[in-house]
Amino acid sequence: MSALRLDNISKHFGAIHALTDVSLSIEPGEVVGLMGDNGAGKSTLVKVIAGNFAPTSGEIHIGGTRANFHRPIDAQRAGIEVVYQDLAICNNLSAASNVFLGRELTRQFGPFRVLDYAGMRVRAGELFKRLKSETRPRDLVKRMSGGQRQAVAIARTLLSDARIVLMDEPTAAISVRQVAEVLNLIRQLSDHGIAVVLISHRMPDVFQVADRIAVLRRGRLVASKRAADSSPEEVTGLITGAIELA
Amino acid sequence: MSPENKTMSSNTLSEVIDRSEYRSLLSRITSHQTFWVFVAALLACIALSLLTDTFATDRNLFNVSRNFAFVGIIALGMTAVIASGGIDLSVGSTVVLSAMVVAVLMSSGMPIWIGVPAALLAAMLVGLANGILIAYAGMPPFVVTLGGLSVVRSLGMVLSDNKMIYEFGPDTAMLLALGGGATLGLPNPLIVLGVLAGITGFLFKWTRWGQHLFAMGGNEQAAKLTGIPVMRLKVSVYMFSALMAGITGVLEVGWLGGVTTNLGQAMELSVIAAAVIGGANLAGGVGTAFGAIVGALLIEVIRNSLILLGISTFWQGAFVGSFIVIAVAFDRFRSARSSD
Ligand SMILES: Nc1ncnc2c1ncn2[C@@H]1O[C@H](COP(=O)(O)OP(=O)(O)OP(=O)(O)O)[C@@H](O)[C@H]1O
Ligand SMILES: [Mg+2]
């Protein structure tokens, strides 16, 4: 059964048709590279799936059941996690605190519920190990490399039993070595049966990690095919419109 | 680019990291601004005891510690606000409002157990108003609390008809003892400061409220995206700050034995200075309860030293003001160096 199925999703902002009749389904463990020019509607699609925007029309199905998200928290409860473009990380807190931000572990201490720092560190450590990342839970995020910060943002998605992880340009602002680190993290997610939607403008990254490539052009889905059956040249053509459909 | 490279190359040198992570306790302590401010305050105390024969007298120490307590208590609230990414300029006015409410109510014959809670409630309403305007109306904290500074002091004047109040009805003795008395040889305000500092430190470090407050100060967008109720949190932070000012107002009435409407005037500056000197970062995300106290201590000792050394009190403002600037400059300098 599909982890995520979109049926004829449209999203209009007044006169702007950001998305028109997008239908797409994604299997568990599948990595989909979502590509398209600036303003093609990629971020809008992610936000619709993540419950930030309600679609103007169309249906979202998660694991076979119809989803009706009003707020991001609804999507989160349904197993959808988002790694935002700017990572949504607090530099002044430790890696562990960031992983648990908003979902802190607590324990009873006399009449008080206090933060369970030890528990959070242990759990965060396990998640980093699962992601095969060197990140240490105690370290301040401020002092981390771009790749480690990605690991923190991605570890957060593992905290709940995420089924779908949406990543909006996770490799846009980091060095080459760190990109490799992030692509590894994506493979780890996929190995755990999590479906990943990866938005990126970087062709090599997408072809390295994606099982399937989906291309949006002016709000329409113009391709959704196995990466092995496509090529960077074809995708470039699809993005620019030199190739109409595939 | 370069800070990333630095971290990456030290990644491979695991010993470097081990050394930095498991540094000795001593080096961890000495790397904190709070520690050095504490040392400075201590040195100032020693110098004053040696240079003057008035500093180390019981009477002077009693006064210094009480003044220090007033600034310190409000600085706890201010640290919360600053760490959350805001600022509260209305605290000095909230002090006078709280003092006026308790004074007016008690002088009209009300018992202390009505007067004090009413004063604290009035203070918290100020915080609530600040918080709502800042969080829900999205107005800048500086503007909202600057307006509050003026409005709230004016309310205090209206309430008292701008007269001095020194009669507090049947419970007068209790009110005077509360702020002016001592327990076990320690001035009561100092004890209140100790208790509140403990509570604040606990809230900062061990509760979700504290964690969320620092997260919001560090990156408000991130806090919002992770589902932290940022708006409610902001309101609670300004109410906390106002409550601290309210408590101070009540204690000050007892200490002074009377209230005039210029109580707490320009206090916000000393309080902000105390918080900032104690390590609170005006950009948000950083601050400690202990730092607030140490900052307040240094300010009060310096202020007292000016008086004892016979330097005109007109210089006080210059000192407090420069302290804020120096503390911020110091912080800038440090963060510039660490991001080189
Ligand atoms: N909240 C909004 N209100 C109005 N229009 C919007 C809104 N969000 C997006 N749009 C419009 O929808 C279209 C698609 O935008 P979107 O951000 O999804 O593009 P994108 O593919 O993510 O582009 P980029 O590669 O630049 O991130 C654009 O024309 C944009 O101006
Ligand atoms: Mg985008």
XYZ file of C-alpha atoms and ligand atoms in Angstrom:
618
model
C 0.000 0.000 0.000
C 1.250 3.493 -0.761
C 2.722 5.458 2.092
C 1.326 8.596 0.515
C -1.087 9.118 -2.345
C -2.064 12.477 -3.781
C -5.195 12.605 -5.950
C -5.633 15.671 -8.174
C -4.251 18.146 -5.676
C -4.706 21.789 -6.640
C -3.743 24.814 -4.658
C -4.695 28.333 -5.684
C -3.606 31.549 -4.040
C -6.205 33.888 -5.462
C -5.395 34.053 -9.158
C -2.096 32.166 -8.780
C -2.428 28.486 -9.526
C 0.521 27.180 -7.544
C -0.524 23.542 -8.044
C -2.848 22.059 -10.651
C -4.141 18.471 -10.542
C -1.075 16.879 -9.027
C -1.427 13.118 -8.593
C 1.428 11.127 -7.161
C 1.894 8.071 -5.014
C 4.902 7.103 -2.962
C 5.716 3.668 -1.557
C 7.213 3.007 1.899
C 10.988 3.320 1.794
C 10.902 5.060 -1.551
C 12.960 8.206 -2.102
C 11.344 10.659 -4.496
C 13.373 13.542 -5.853
C 11.023 16.450 -6.447
C 12.436 18.896 -8.957
C 11.323 22.016 -10.720
C 12.243 25.593 -11.479
C 11.879 28.432 -8.964
C 8.207 29.001 -8.346
C 7.200 25.653 -9.862
C 5.246 24.790 -6.717
C 7.575 22.395 -4.878
C 7.447 24.095 -1.512
C 3.720 24.574 -1.872
C 3.267 20.849 -2.468
C 5.315 20.034 0.627
C 3.305 22.490 2.673
C 0.050 20.967 1.503
C 1.241 17.502 2.489
C 2.537 18.811 5.835
C -0.770 20.449 6.713
C 0.450 24.059 6.449
C -2.013 24.744 3.614
C -5.281 23.013 2.918
C -5.483 22.054 -0.784
C -8.028 23.987 -2.832
C -9.184 20.653 -4.208
C -8.028 17.049 -4.284
C -7.387 14.359 -1.715
C -4.446 13.157 0.358
C -4.279 9.536 1.453
C -1.837 8.343 4.074
C -1.309 4.596 4.259
C -4.616 4.107 2.462
C -6.784 6.341 4.625
C -8.069 9.742 3.594
C -6.303 12.510 5.464
C -7.798 15.842 6.357
C -5.191 18.114 7.839
C -6.085 21.451 9.329
C -2.852 22.169 11.131
C 0.735 20.874 10.912
C 0.219 18.933 14.116
C -2.467 16.828 12.396
C 0.016 15.814 9.721
C 2.644 15.111 12.356
C 0.245 12.785 14.157
C -0.341 10.957 10.889
C 3.392 10.253 10.626
C 4.508 13.105 8.386
C 7.643 14.952 9.405
C 9.241 17.909 7.685
C 12.856 18.983 7.573
C 12.539 22.653 6.777
C 14.779 24.532 4.412
C 16.263 26.571 7.274
C 16.248 23.474 9.517
C 14.268 25.035 12.373
C 17.088 24.545 14.828
C 18.049 26.557 17.904
C 21.770 27.296 17.950
C 21.838 28.033 21.655
C 20.614 24.577 22.669
C 22.303 21.190 22.658
C 21.751 18.611 19.943
C 19.617 16.504 22.280
C 17.470 19.471 23.316
C 16.910 20.320 19.670
C 15.880 16.803 18.792
C 13.286 16.872 21.559
C 12.210 20.482 21.092
C 8.495 20.731 21.797
C 8.363 17.053 22.778
C 10.695 17.036 25.770
C 10.908 13.974 27.976
C 10.070 14.651 31.602
C 10.144 12.693 34.806
C 8.457 13.080 38.150
C 10.590 14.785 40.770
C 8.601 15.105 43.986
C 5.620 17.272 43.066
C 7.284 18.576 39.883
C 7.657 17.318 36.365
C 11.240 18.067 35.430
C 13.137 17.632 32.180
C 14.774 14.253 31.818
C 18.083 15.395 30.346
C 19.737 12.006 30.816
C 16.883 10.227 29.067
C 16.890 12.679 26.179
C 20.648 12.385 25.744
C 20.515 8.611 25.658
C 17.621 8.554 23.222
C 19.171 11.209 20.967
C 22.442 9.262 21.041
C 20.598 6.175 19.817
C 18.998 8.123 16.997
C 22.353 9.549 15.876
C 23.799 6.072 15.964
C 20.916 4.803 13.868
C 21.685 7.536 11.370
C 25.357 6.601 11.556
C 26.148 10.211 12.436
C 29.007 11.371 14.614
C 26.853 14.002 16.286
C 27.101 14.020 20.078
C 23.895 14.780 22.006
C 25.555 17.128 24.515
C 27.171 19.437 21.984
C 25.768 22.856 21.281
C 24.370 23.093 17.768
C 26.198 26.409 17.387
C 29.491 24.546 17.195
C 28.365 21.960 14.657
C 29.056 21.463 10.988
C 26.267 21.767 8.447
C 26.082 17.982 8.095
C 25.737 17.466 11.821
C 23.003 20.073 11.969
C 21.165 18.176 9.262
C 21.526 15.052 11.352
C 19.909 16.867 14.258
C 17.000 17.992 12.100
C 16.610 14.525 10.634
C 16.924 12.732 13.980
C 13.927 14.750 15.072
C 11.846 13.080 12.391
C 12.734 9.665 13.812
C 11.487 10.568 17.246
C 7.941 9.795 16.389
C 7.206 6.887 14.125
C 7.455 8.924 10.973
C 6.279 7.222 7.794
C 6.974 10.086 5.449
C 9.767 12.622 5.699
C 9.621 15.739 3.540
C 12.886 17.586 2.983
C 12.892 21.038 1.411
C 16.321 21.707 -0.095
C 18.387 20.102 2.657
C 21.575 20.345 0.615
C 21.252 23.933 -0.567
C 23.654 25.610 1.810
C 26.271 23.054 2.794
C 29.650 21.886 1.592
C 30.256 18.946 -0.704
C 31.431 16.628 2.035
C 28.402 17.429 4.093
C 26.096 16.795 1.176
C 27.387 13.229 1.089
C 26.592 13.009 4.785
C 23.027 14.162 4.219
C 22.500 11.766 1.335
C 23.635 8.994 3.641
C 21.110 10.100 6.203
C 18.406 9.927 3.564
C 19.421 6.367 2.708
C 19.229 5.479 6.385
C 15.666 6.766 6.538
C 14.757 4.806 3.451
C 16.335 1.650 4.908
C 13.997 2.037 7.856
C 11.009 1.930 5.516
C 10.379 5.644 5.615
C 9.262 7.343 2.423
C 11.287 10.448 1.647
C 10.415 13.386 -0.570
C 13.574 15.305 -1.376
C 13.334 18.745 -2.927
C 16.560 19.856 -4.507
C 17.885 21.934 -7.352
C 21.055 19.851 -7.436
C 20.784 17.232 -10.115
C 23.677 14.995 -8.940
C 22.294 14.785 -5.406
C 18.900 13.745 -6.620
C 20.243 11.124 -9.002
C 22.510 9.714 -6.300
C 19.788 9.031 -3.818
C 16.355 9.068 -5.443
C 14.493 5.980 -6.614
C 12.114 8.130 -8.548
C 12.147 11.611 -9.986
C 9.078 13.817 -10.048
C 9.150 17.082 -11.951
C 6.838 20.033 -11.440
C 6.493 22.743 -14.052
C 4.246 25.739 -13.401
C 2.265 23.780 -10.852
C 1.731 20.689 -12.988
C 3.383 17.337 -12.531
C 5.062 16.671 -15.871
C 6.980 13.546 -14.944
C 7.184 10.847 -12.306
C 9.502 8.061 -13.377
C 12.182 5.721 -12.084
C 15.519 7.481 -11.766
C 17.173 4.538 -13.502
C 14.996 5.130 -16.583
C 15.760 8.830 -16.753
C 18.789 11.055 -17.093
C 19.885 14.486 -15.933
C 19.481 15.710 -19.523
C 15.882 14.553 -19.712
C 15.065 16.052 -16.320
C 16.617 19.364 -17.297
C 14.465 19.359 -20.413
C 11.382 18.599 -18.356
C 12.143 21.385 -15.885
C 12.661 24.023 -18.550
C 9.849 22.806 -20.793
C 12.102 21.757 -23.667
C 10.559 18.322 -23.127
C 6.795 18.585 -22.736
C 5.992 15.419 -20.776
C 7.545 12.098 -19.766
C 32.958 28.850 5.518
C 35.842 28.864 7.928
C 33.975 28.008 11.142
C 32.621 24.906 9.437
C 36.065 23.875 8.367
C 37.349 24.419 11.839
C 34.730 22.177 13.381
C 35.263 19.592 10.715
C 38.975 19.365 11.129
C 38.622 19.158 14.888
C 36.117 16.373 14.309
C 38.889 14.121 13.196
C 41.065 15.125 16.114
C 38.947 13.386 18.663
C 41.279 14.269 21.472
C 40.762 17.959 20.874
C 37.065 17.425 21.238
C 37.426 15.214 24.276
C 39.506 17.877 25.869
C 36.951 20.559 25.104
C 33.995 18.464 26.173
C 35.415 17.086 29.365
C 37.362 20.177 30.303
C 38.005 20.551 33.978
C 35.286 22.156 36.019
C 37.582 25.078 36.747
C 38.127 25.996 33.126
C 34.423 25.668 32.465
C 33.632 28.061 35.279
C 36.267 30.605 34.291
C 35.009 30.718 30.729
C 31.755 32.229 31.960
C 31.262 35.959 32.025
C 29.321 35.495 35.262
C 32.403 34.210 37.001
C 34.469 37.261 36.114
C 31.703 39.640 37.075
C 31.505 37.845 40.402
C 35.250 38.240 40.860
C 34.993 41.933 39.981
C 32.217 42.449 42.533
C 34.218 40.603 45.167
C 37.347 42.635 44.459
C 35.322 45.826 44.612
C 33.988 44.775 48.026
C 37.478 44.026 49.319
C 38.871 47.261 47.959
C 36.052 49.249 49.505
C 36.529 47.599 52.888
C 40.190 48.550 52.799
C 39.787 52.038 51.340
C 36.854 53.218 53.435
C 35.879 52.548 56.993
C 32.199 53.015 56.136
C 31.680 50.134 53.671
C 32.091 47.173 55.970
C 29.829 48.585 58.667
C 26.706 46.596 59.529
C 24.502 49.468 58.637
C 25.975 50.021 55.187
C 26.055 46.321 54.343
C 22.423 46.026 55.420
C 21.489 48.854 53.054
C 23.584 47.607 50.172
C 22.181 44.118 50.416
C 18.625 45.392 50.489
C 19.088 47.631 47.450
C 20.869 44.840 45.709
C 17.950 42.544 46.447
C 15.449 44.906 44.807
C 17.437 45.201 41.600
C 18.242 41.485 41.720
C 14.635 40.330 42.020
C 13.535 42.368 39.012
C 16.657 41.315 37.116
C 15.492 37.698 37.440
C 12.342 38.594 35.527
C 14.288 40.758 33.105
C 16.655 37.888 32.388
C 13.698 35.710 31.455
C 12.407 38.398 29.106
C 15.804 39.070 27.542
C 16.553 35.373 27.133
C 13.206 34.965 25.391
C 14.294 37.576 22.871
C 12.414 40.584 24.272
C 12.898 43.535 26.595
C 10.735 44.987 29.366
C 11.076 48.716 29.991
C 7.952 48.917 32.140
C 9.350 47.239 35.264
C 10.180 50.442 37.144
C 6.639 51.696 36.644
C 5.218 48.338 37.622
C 7.106 48.659 40.908
C 5.344 51.918 41.699
C 1.941 50.615 40.598
C 2.248 47.568 42.822
C 3.458 49.725 45.728
C 0.578 52.156 45.235
C -2.044 49.418 45.082
C -0.906 47.846 48.320
C -0.507 51.260 49.973
C -3.872 52.661 48.887
C -5.771 49.500 49.795
C -4.143 49.106 53.201
C -4.382 52.771 54.112
C -8.101 52.484 53.467
C -8.197 49.848 56.186
C -7.856 46.627 54.202
C -5.841 43.803 55.720
C -2.434 42.866 54.323
C -3.671 39.586 52.872
C -5.885 41.557 50.521
C -3.452 44.393 49.825
C -0.466 42.273 48.811
C -2.249 39.826 46.495
C -4.082 42.739 44.881
C -0.774 44.502 44.257
C 0.731 41.383 42.687
C -2.390 40.920 40.607
C -2.199 44.500 39.350
C 1.432 43.946 38.408
C 0.596 40.749 36.557
C -2.139 42.530 34.631
C 0.536 44.907 33.370
C 2.536 41.883 32.229
C -0.562 40.396 30.634
C -1.234 43.577 28.674
C 2.400 43.791 27.566
C 2.413 40.137 26.589
C -0.808 40.266 24.607
C 0.265 43.325 22.635
C 3.658 41.808 21.904
C 2.598 38.228 21.184
C -0.811 38.547 19.568
C -0.666 42.029 18.063
C 2.916 41.392 16.978
C 4.204 44.733 18.221
C 7.890 45.214 19.092
C 8.573 44.699 22.829
C 10.545 47.925 22.979
C 7.591 50.010 21.827
C 4.965 48.217 23.913
C 6.882 48.349 27.166
C 8.075 51.896 26.548
C 4.432 52.864 26.291
C 3.788 50.761 29.386
C 6.498 52.640 31.256
C 4.574 55.857 30.813
C 1.025 54.538 31.152
C 1.649 52.455 34.244
C 3.459 55.176 36.177
C 0.647 57.515 35.305
C -1.830 54.963 36.692
C 0.176 54.911 39.897
C -0.121 58.681 40.139
C -3.846 58.636 39.466
C -4.325 55.936 42.069
C -2.551 57.892 44.805
C -3.589 61.316 43.599
C 0.173 61.875 43.484
C 0.356 62.093 47.288
C 2.798 60.326 49.547
C 1.255 57.475 51.477
C 2.778 56.484 54.824
C -0.267 55.204 56.719
C -1.103 51.572 56.066
C -4.026 50.928 58.381
C -4.287 48.136 60.944
C -1.619 45.889 59.358
C 1.009 48.627 59.056
C 3.473 46.815 61.298
C 3.272 43.656 59.233
C 3.853 45.493 55.962
C 6.844 47.366 57.359
C 8.299 44.167 58.767
C 7.851 42.380 55.437
C 10.105 44.715 53.492
C 12.062 46.447 56.228
C 12.637 43.670 58.727
C 15.204 40.948 58.967
C 15.073 37.229 59.588
C 18.032 35.462 61.153
C 20.059 38.626 60.679
C 19.382 38.814 56.953
C 17.208 41.569 55.470
C 13.942 40.053 54.274
C 14.307 41.262 50.662
C 17.602 39.401 50.485
C 15.899 36.206 51.588
C 13.131 36.725 49.049
C 15.792 37.240 46.376
C 17.471 33.984 47.364
C 14.229 32.028 47.184
C 13.138 33.579 43.892
C 16.559 33.041 42.353
C 16.343 29.368 43.295
C 12.887 29.088 41.766
C 13.896 30.957 38.616
C 17.016 28.859 38.199
C 14.914 25.734 38.558
C 12.347 26.958 36.035
C 15.051 27.870 33.514
C 16.942 24.641 33.711
C 14.467 21.948 34.611
C 11.081 22.771 33.137
C 9.642 22.743 29.655
C 8.703 26.376 30.194
C 12.370 27.273 30.600
C 13.473 25.098 27.720
C 10.880 26.634 25.421
C 11.740 30.138 26.567
C 15.375 29.691 25.601
C 14.421 27.971 22.359
C 12.183 30.888 21.448
C 14.959 33.344 22.254
C 17.386 31.324 20.144
C 15.195 30.896 17.077
C 11.576 31.898 17.317
C 10.711 30.501 13.895
C 12.084 27.111 14.870
C 10.207 27.142 18.146
C 7.002 27.869 16.260
C 7.612 25.134 13.687
C 8.207 22.511 16.384
C 4.810 23.291 17.832
C 5.816 25.311 20.882
C 2.936 27.655 21.793
C 5.054 30.734 21.219
C 2.306 33.304 21.806
C 1.188 31.961 25.163
C 4.802 31.525 26.165
C 5.561 35.180 25.455
C 2.623 36.340 27.523
C 3.779 34.173 30.416
C 7.300 35.591 30.210
C 6.117 39.200 30.467
C 3.801 38.244 33.308
C 6.708 36.629 35.116
C 8.757 39.791 34.728
C 5.878 41.948 35.952
C 5.323 39.665 38.935
C 8.943 40.116 39.988
C 8.516 43.894 39.729
C 5.283 43.603 41.713
C 6.966 41.678 44.510
C 9.687 44.303 44.625
C 7.068 47.054 44.847
C 5.469 45.476 47.900
C 8.822 44.965 49.614
C 9.960 48.511 48.870
C 6.899 50.010 50.538
C 7.748 48.103 53.676
C 11.351 49.135 53.563
C 10.759 52.819 52.861
C 7.753 53.089 55.167
C 6.057 55.271 52.607
C 5.424 55.536 48.879
C 5.814 58.422 46.494
C 5.165 58.264 42.793
C 8.813 58.527 41.850
C 9.518 55.097 43.323
C 11.299 52.849 40.852
C 12.022 55.696 38.465
C 14.759 54.774 35.955
C 15.068 51.426 37.675
C 14.628 49.589 34.369
C 18.077 50.757 33.371
C 19.835 49.319 36.427
C 17.877 46.114 36.009
C 18.704 45.704 32.336
C 22.319 46.500 33.144
C 22.320 43.842 35.868
C 20.869 41.222 33.552
C 23.227 42.051 30.702
C 26.304 42.232 32.919
C 25.212 38.878 34.310
C 25.485 37.390 30.834
C 21.965 37.734 29.414
C 22.275 38.292 25.682
C 20.090 41.064 24.268
C 19.831 39.065 21.049
C 18.018 36.358 23.043
C 18.633 32.744 23.956
C 21.192 33.264 26.720
C 20.934 34.161 30.406
C 21.004 32.671 33.895
C 19.360 33.408 37.222
C 22.717 33.387 38.967
C 24.075 35.824 36.403
C 21.221 38.243 37.106
C 22.098 38.239 40.783
C 25.797 38.675 40.242
C 25.113 41.516 37.817
C 22.847 43.219 40.338
C 25.499 42.773 43.018
C 28.167 44.427 40.934
C 25.921 47.362 40.042
C 24.929 47.953 43.644
C 28.478 47.688 44.961
C 29.695 50.171 42.381
C 26.837 52.512 43.158
C 27.556 52.285 46.849
C 31.242 52.846 46.300
C 30.547 56.069 44.420
C 28.629 57.330 47.423
C 31.183 56.193 49.972
C 34.110 57.562 48.015
C 32.382 60.919 47.940
C 31.885 60.987 44.184
C 28.859 63.005 43.140
C 25.742 60.869 42.698
C 25.283 62.617 39.370
C 27.872 60.170 38.059
C 25.725 57.100 38.806
C 23.850 57.248 35.527
C 27.098 57.465 33.622
C 28.343 54.326 35.298
C 25.188 52.261 34.865
C 24.859 53.347 31.243
C 28.471 52.605 30.369
C 28.145 49.233 32.044
C 25.379 48.202 29.691
C 27.370 49.318 26.697
C 30.560 47.667 27.918
C 28.807 44.384 28.663
C 27.231 44.304 25.216
C 30.503 45.303 23.554
C 32.242 42.538 25.452
C 29.689 40.051 24.183
C 30.025 41.304 20.603
C 33.759 41.010 20.812
C 33.532 37.445 22.051
C 31.057 36.272 19.436
C 33.028 38.018 16.699
C 36.121 36.173 17.801
C 34.413 32.792 17.958
C 32.973 33.153 14.432
C 36.254 34.192 12.849
N 1.489 31.890 0.659
C 1.444 32.205 -0.656
N 0.621 33.167 -1.090
C 0.569 33.480 -2.402
N 1.298 32.886 -3.351
C 2.150 31.918 -2.976
C 2.268 31.526 -1.618
N 3.188 30.533 -1.536
C 3.608 30.337 -2.789
N 2.988 31.152 -3.661
C 3.201 31.168 -5.114
O 3.067 29.858 -5.569
C 4.019 29.586 -6.587
C 4.847 28.371 -6.230
O 5.719 28.708 -5.154
P 6.644 27.636 -4.415
O 7.230 28.330 -3.229
O 5.874 26.410 -4.157
O 7.771 27.389 -5.483
P 9.062 26.443 -5.356
O 8.951 25.439 -6.411
O 9.232 25.964 -3.976
O 10.209 27.470 -5.740
P 11.726 27.584 -5.160
O 12.531 26.631 -5.969
O 12.082 29.008 -5.498
O 11.702 27.292 -3.718
C 4.833 30.856 -6.763
O 4.323 31.578 -7.837
C 4.596 31.603 -5.486
O 4.681 32.987 -5.686
Mg 10.742 26.331 -2.360
